[in-house]
PDB file of C-alpha atoms and ligand atoms in Angstrom:
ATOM      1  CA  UNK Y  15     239.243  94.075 -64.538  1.00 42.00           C
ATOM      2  CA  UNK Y  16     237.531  92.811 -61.189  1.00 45.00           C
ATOM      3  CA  UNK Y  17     239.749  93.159 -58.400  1.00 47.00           C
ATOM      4  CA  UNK Y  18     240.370  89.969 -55.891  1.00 48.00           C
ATOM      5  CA  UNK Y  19     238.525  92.023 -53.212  1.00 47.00           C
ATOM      6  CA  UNK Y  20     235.443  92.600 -55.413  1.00 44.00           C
ATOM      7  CA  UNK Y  21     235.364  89.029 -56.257  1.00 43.00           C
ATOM      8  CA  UNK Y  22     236.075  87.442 -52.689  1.00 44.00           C
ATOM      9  CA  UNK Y  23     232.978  89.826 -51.842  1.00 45.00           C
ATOM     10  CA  UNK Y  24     230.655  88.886 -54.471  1.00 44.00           C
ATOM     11  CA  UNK Y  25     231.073  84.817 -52.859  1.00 43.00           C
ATOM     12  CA  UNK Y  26     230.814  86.573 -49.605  1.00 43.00           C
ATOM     13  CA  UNK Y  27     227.479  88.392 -50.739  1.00 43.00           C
ATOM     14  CA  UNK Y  28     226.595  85.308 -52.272  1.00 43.00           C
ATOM     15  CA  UNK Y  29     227.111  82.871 -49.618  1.00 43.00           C
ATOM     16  CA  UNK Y  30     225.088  85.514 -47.355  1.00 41.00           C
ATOM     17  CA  UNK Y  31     221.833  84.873 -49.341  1.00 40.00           C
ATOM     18  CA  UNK Y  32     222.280  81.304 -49.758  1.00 41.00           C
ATOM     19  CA  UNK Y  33     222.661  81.051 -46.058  1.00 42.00           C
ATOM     20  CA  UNK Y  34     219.588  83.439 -45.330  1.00 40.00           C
ATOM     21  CA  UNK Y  35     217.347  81.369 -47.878  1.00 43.00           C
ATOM     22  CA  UNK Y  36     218.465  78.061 -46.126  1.00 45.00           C
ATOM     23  CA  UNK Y  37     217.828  78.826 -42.626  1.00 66.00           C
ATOM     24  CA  UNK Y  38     213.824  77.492 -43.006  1.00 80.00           C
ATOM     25  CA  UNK Y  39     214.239  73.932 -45.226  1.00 92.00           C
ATOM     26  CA  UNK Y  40     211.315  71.948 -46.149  1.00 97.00           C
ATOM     27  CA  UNK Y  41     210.724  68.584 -44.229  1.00 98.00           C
ATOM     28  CA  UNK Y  42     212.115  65.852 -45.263  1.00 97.00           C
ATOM     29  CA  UNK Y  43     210.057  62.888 -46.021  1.00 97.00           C
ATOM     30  CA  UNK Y  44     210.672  60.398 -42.908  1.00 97.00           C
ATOM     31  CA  UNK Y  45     211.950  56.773 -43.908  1.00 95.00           C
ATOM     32  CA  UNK Y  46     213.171  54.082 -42.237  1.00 92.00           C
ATOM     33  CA  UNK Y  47     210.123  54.949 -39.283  1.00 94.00           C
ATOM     34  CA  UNK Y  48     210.260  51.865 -36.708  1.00 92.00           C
ATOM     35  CA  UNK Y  49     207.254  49.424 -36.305  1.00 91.00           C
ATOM     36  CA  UNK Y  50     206.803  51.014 -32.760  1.00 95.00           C
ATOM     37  CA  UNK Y  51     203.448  52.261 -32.010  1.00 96.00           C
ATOM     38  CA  UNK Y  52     203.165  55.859 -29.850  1.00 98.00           C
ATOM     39  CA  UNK Y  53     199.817  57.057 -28.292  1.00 98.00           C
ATOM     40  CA  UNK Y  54     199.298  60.138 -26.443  1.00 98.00           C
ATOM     41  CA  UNK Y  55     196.270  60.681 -24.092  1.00 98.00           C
ATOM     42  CA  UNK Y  56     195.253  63.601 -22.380  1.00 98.00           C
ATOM     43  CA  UNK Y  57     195.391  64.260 -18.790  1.00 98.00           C
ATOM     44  CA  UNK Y  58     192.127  64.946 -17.228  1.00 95.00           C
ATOM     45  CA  UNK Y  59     191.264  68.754 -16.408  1.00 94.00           C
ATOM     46  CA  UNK Y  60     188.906  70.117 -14.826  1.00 93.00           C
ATOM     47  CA  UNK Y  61     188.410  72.981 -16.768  1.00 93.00           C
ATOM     48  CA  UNK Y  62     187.973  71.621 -19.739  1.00 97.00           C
ATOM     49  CA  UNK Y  63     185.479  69.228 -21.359  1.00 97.00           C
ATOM     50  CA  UNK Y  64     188.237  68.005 -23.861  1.00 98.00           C
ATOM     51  CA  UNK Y  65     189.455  64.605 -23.833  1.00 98.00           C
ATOM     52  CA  UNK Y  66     190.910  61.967 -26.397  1.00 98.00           C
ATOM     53  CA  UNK Y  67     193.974  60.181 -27.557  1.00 98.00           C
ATOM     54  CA  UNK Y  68     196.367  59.928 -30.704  1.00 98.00           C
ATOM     55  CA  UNK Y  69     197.917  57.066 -31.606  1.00 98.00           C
ATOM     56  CA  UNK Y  70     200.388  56.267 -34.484  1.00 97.00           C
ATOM     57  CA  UNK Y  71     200.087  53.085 -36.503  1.00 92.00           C
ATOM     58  CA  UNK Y  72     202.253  51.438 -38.820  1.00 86.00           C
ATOM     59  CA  UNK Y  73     201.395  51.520 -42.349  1.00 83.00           C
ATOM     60  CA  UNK Y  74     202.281  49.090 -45.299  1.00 86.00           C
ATOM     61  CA  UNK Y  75     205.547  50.927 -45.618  1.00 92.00           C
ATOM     62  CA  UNK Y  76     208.387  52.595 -42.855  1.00 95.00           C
ATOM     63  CA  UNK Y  77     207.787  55.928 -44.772  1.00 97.00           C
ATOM     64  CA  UNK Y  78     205.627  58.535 -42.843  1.00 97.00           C
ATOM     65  CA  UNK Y  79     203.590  57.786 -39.897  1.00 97.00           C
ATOM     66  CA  UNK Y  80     199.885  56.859 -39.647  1.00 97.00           C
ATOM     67  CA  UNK Y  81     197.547  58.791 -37.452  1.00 98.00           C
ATOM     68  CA  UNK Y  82     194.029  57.210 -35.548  1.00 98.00           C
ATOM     69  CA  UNK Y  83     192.918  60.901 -33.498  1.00 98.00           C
ATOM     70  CA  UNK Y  84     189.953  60.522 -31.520  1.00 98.00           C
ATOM     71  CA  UNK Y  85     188.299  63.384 -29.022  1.00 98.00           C
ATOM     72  CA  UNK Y  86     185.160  63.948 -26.802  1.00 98.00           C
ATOM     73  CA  UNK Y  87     183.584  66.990 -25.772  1.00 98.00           C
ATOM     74  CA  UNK Y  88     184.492  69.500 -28.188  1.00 98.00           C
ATOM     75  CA  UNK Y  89     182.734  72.701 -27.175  1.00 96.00           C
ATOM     76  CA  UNK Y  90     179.748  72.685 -29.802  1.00 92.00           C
ATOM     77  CA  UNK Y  91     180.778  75.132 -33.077  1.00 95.00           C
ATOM     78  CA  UNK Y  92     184.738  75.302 -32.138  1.00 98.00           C
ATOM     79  CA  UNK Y  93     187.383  73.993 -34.653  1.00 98.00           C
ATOM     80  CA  UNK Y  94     190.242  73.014 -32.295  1.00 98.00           C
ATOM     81  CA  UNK Y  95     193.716  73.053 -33.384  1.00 98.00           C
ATOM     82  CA  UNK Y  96     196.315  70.130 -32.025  1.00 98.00           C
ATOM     83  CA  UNK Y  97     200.185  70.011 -32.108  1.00 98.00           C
ATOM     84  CA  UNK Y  98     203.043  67.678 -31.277  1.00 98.00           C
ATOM     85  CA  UNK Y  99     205.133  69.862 -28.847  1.00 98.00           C
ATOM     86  CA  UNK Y 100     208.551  69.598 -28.241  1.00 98.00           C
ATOM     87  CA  UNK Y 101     208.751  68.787 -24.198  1.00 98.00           C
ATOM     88  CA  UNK Y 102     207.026  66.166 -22.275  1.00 98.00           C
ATOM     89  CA  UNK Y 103     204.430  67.517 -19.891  1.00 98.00           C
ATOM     90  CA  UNK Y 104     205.714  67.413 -16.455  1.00 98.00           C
ATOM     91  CA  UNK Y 105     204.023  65.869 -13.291  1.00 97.00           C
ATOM     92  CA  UNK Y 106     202.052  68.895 -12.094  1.00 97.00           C
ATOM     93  CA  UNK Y 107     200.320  67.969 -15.579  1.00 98.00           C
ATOM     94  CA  UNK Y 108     200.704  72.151 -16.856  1.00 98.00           C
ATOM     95  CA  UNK Y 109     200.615  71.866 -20.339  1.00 98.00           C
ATOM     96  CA  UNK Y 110     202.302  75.434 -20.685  1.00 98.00           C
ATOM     97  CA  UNK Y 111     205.268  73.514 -19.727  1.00 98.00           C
ATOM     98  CA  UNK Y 112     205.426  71.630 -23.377  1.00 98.00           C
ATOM     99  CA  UNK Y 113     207.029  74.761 -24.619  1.00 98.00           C
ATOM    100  CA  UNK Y 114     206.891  75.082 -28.773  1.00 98.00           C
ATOM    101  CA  UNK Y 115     205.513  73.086 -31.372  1.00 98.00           C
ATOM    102  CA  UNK Y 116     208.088  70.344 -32.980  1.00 98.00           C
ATOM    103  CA  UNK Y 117     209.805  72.531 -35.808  1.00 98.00           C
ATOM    104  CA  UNK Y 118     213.056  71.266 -36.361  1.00 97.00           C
ATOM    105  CA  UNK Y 119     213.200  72.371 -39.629  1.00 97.00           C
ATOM    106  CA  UNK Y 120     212.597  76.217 -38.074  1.00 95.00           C
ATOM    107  CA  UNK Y 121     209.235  77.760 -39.750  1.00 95.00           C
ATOM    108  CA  UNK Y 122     208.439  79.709 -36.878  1.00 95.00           C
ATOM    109  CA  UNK Y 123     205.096  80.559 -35.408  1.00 93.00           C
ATOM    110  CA  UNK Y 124     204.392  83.344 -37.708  1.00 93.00           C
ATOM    111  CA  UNK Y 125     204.037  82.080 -40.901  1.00 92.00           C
ATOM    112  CA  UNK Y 126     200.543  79.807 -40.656  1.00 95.00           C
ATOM    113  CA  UNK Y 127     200.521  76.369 -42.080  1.00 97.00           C
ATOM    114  CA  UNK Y 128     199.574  76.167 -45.907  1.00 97.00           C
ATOM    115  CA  UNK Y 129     197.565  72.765 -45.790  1.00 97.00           C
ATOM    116  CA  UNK Y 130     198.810  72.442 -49.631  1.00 97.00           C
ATOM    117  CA  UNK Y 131     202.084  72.713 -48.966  1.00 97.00           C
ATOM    118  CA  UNK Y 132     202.913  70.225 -45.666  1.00 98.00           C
ATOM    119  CA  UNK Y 133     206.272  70.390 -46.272  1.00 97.00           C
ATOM    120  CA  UNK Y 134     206.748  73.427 -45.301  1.00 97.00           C
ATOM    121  CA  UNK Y 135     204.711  73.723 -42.546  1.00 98.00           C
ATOM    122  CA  UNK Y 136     205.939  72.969 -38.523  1.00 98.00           C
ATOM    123  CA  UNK Y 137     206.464  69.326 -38.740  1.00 98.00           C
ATOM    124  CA  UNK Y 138     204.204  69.410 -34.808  1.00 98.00           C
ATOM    125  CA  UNK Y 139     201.450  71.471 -36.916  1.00 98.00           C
ATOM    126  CA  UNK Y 140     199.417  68.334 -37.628  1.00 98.00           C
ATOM    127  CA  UNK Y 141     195.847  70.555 -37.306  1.00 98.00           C
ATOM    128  CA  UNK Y 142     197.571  72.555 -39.416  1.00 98.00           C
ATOM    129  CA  UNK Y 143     198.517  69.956 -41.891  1.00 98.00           C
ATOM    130  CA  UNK Y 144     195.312  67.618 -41.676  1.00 98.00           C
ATOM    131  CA  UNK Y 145     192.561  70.280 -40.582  1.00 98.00           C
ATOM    132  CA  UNK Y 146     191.270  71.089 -37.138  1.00 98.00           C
ATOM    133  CA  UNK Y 147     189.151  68.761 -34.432  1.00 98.00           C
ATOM    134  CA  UNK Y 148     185.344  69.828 -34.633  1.00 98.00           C
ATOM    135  CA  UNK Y 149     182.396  67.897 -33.798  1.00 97.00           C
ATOM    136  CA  UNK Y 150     178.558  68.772 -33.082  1.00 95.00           C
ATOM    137  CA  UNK Y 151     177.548  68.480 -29.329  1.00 93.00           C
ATOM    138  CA  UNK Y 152     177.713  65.162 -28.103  1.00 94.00           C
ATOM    139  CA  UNK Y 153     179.713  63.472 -30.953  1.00 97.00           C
ATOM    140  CA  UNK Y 154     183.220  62.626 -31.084  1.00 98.00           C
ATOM    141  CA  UNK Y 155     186.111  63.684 -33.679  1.00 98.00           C
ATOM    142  CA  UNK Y 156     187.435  60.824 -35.516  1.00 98.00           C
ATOM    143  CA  UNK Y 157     189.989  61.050 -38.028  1.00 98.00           C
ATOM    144  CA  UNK Y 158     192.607  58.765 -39.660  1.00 98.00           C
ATOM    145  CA  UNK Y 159     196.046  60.415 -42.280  1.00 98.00           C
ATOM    146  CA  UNK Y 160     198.962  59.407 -42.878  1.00 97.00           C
ATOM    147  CA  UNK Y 161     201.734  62.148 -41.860  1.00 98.00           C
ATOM    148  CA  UNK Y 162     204.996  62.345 -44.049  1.00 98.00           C
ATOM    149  CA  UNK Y 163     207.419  63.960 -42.189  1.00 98.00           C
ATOM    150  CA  UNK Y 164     206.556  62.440 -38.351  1.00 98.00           C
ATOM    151  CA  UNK Y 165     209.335  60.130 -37.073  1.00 97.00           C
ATOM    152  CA  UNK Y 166     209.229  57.163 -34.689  1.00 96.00           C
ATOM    153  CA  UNK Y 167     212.992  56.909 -35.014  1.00 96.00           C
ATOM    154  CA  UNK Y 168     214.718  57.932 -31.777  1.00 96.00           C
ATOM    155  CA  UNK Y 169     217.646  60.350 -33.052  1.00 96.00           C
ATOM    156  CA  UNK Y 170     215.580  61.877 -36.401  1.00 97.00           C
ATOM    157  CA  UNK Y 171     214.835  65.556 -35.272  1.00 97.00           C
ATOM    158  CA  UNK Y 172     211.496  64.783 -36.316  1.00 98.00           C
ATOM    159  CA  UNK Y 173     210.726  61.609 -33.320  1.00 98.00           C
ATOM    160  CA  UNK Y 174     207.556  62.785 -31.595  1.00 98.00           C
ATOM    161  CA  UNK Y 175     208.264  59.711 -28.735  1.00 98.00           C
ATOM    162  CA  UNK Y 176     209.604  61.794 -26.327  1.00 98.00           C
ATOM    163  CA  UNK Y 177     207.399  64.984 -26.405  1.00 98.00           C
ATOM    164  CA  UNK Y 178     203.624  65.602 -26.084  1.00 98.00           C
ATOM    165  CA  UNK Y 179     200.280  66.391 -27.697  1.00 98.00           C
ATOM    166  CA  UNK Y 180     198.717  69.449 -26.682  1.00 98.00           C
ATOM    167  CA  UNK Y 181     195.022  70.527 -28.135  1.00 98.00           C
ATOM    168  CA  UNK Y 182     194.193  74.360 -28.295  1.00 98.00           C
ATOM    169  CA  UNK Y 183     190.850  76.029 -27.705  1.00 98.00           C
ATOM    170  CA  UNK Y 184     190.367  78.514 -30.787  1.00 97.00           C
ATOM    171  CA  UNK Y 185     192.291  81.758 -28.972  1.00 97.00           C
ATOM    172  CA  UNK Y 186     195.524  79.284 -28.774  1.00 97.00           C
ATOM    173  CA  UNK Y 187     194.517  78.600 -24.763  1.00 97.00           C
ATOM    174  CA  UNK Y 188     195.872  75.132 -23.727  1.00 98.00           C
ATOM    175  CA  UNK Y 189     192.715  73.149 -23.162  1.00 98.00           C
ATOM    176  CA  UNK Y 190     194.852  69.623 -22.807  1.00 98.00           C
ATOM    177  CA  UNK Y 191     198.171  67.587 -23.027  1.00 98.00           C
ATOM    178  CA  UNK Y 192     199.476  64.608 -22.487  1.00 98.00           C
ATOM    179  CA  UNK Y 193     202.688  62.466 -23.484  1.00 98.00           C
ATOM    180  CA  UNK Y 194     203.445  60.344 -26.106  1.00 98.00           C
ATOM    181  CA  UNK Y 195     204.907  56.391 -24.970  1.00 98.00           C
ATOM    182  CA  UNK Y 196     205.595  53.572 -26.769  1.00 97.00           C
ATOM    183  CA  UNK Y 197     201.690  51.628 -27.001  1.00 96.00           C
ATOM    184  CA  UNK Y 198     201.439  48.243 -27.173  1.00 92.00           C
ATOM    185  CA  UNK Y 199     197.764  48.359 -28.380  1.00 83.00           C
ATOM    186  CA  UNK Y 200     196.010  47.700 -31.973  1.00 68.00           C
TER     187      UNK Y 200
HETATM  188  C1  NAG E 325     192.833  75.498 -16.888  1.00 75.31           C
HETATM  189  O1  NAG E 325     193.501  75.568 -15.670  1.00 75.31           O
HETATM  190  C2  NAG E 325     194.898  75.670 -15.771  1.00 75.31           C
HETATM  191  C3  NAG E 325     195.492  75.531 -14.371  1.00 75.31           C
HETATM  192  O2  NAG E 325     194.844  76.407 -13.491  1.00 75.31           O
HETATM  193  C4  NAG E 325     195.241  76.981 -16.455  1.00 75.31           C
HETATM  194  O3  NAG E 325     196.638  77.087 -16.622  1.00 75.31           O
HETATM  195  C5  NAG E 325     194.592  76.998 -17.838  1.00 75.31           C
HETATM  196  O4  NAG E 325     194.829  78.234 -18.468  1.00 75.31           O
HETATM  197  C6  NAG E 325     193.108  76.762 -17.706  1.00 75.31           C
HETATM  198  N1  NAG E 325     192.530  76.624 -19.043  1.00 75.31           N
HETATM  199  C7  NAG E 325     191.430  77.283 -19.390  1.00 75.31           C
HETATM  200  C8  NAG E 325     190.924  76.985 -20.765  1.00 75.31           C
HETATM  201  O5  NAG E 325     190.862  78.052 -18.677  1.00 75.31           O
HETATM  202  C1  NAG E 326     213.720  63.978 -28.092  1.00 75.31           C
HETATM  203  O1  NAG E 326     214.472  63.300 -29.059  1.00 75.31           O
HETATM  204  C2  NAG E 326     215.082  64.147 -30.009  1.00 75.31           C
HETATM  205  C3  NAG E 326     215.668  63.279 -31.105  1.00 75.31           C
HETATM  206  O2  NAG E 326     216.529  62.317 -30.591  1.00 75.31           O
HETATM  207  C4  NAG E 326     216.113  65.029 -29.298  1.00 75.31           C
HETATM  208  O3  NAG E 326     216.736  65.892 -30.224  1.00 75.31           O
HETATM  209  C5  NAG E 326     215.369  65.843 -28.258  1.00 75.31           C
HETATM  210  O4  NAG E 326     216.287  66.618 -27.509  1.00 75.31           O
HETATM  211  C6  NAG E 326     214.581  64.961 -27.317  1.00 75.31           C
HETATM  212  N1  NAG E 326     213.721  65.805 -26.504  1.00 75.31           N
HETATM  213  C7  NAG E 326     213.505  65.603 -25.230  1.00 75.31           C
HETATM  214  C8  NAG E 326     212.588  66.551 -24.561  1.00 75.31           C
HETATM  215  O5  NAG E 326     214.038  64.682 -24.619  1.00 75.31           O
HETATM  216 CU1   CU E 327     200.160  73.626 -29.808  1.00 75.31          CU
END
């Protein structure tokens, strides 16, 4: 016959692992995304040929977010990788400052993105998620996706409006940043 301890820690034991296996969810599909447009541009540096903008655009829907990404002077033969990250850049314009990429659904650095999963990967991981910037010499990087789990909605853990873009060189330096606004544009 089980005693009440043994059962009270089985649901204990059980609880444990459902906790443990909870603690990194999948992203949730973003609805509900506002017509608002965001665009990020990077700050000029001087040690670093990399410059370029992304900009969100509505699509036929309020689900996900659409992407326009465009950059210059990609160092001939490197596939850059971009984020959102979670803080603005401040005004001396370091983009160290930006501290992690947007994750609120807590993957963690160490497990890399699996581009046939998205879900699952850092919701800020969008090189991760949509491939990495590379162009020959003298040509720009121009790409277009929709993102799923981006939101333009102010309190979803997932808003990218009040953080930053920040584009890597290929050992993870911080070539560029720059914060994302509310763009009036089309
Ligand atoms: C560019 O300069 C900034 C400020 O001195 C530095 O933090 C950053 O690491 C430099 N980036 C590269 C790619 O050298
Ligand atoms: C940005 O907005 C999100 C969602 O409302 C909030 O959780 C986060 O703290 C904000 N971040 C900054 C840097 O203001
Ligand atoms: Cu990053």
């Amino acid at each position: 016959m089980f005693s009440k301890t043994l059962l009270v820690s089985l649901g204990l034991a059980a609880a444990a692992t459902a906790t443990a296996t909870a603690t990194a969810t999948n992203a949730p599909v973003t609805t509900d995304n506002t017509g608002l447009q965001y665009r990020a541009v990077l700050q000029p540096k001087d040690n670093t040929t990399v410059t370029g903008h992304i900009t969100t655009y509505p699509g036929p829907s309020q689900v996900g977010l659409n992407f326009f990404v465009e950059l210059w002077g990609i160092p001939d033969g490197e596939a850059l990788s971009y984020h959102i990250h979670n803080l603005p850049v401040p005004e001396d314009g370091n983009c160290y400052s930006t501290g992690s990429h947007l994750d609120p659904y807590a993957r963690g650095d160490a497990t890399p993105c699996d581009i046939h999963a998205p879900q699952t990967c850092q919701v800020g991981d969008l090189s991760g998620k949509h491939g990495p910037a590379f162009a020959p010499d003298d040509e720009a990087f121009s790409t277009v996706y929709t993102d799923w789990f981006v939101s333009s909605l102010a309190d979803d853990p997932a808003f990218l409006g009040n953080r930053s873009f920040v584009v890597h060189a290929p050992d993870n330096t911080r070539l560029a940043c720059g914060n994302f606004a509310v763009w009036e544009g089309h």
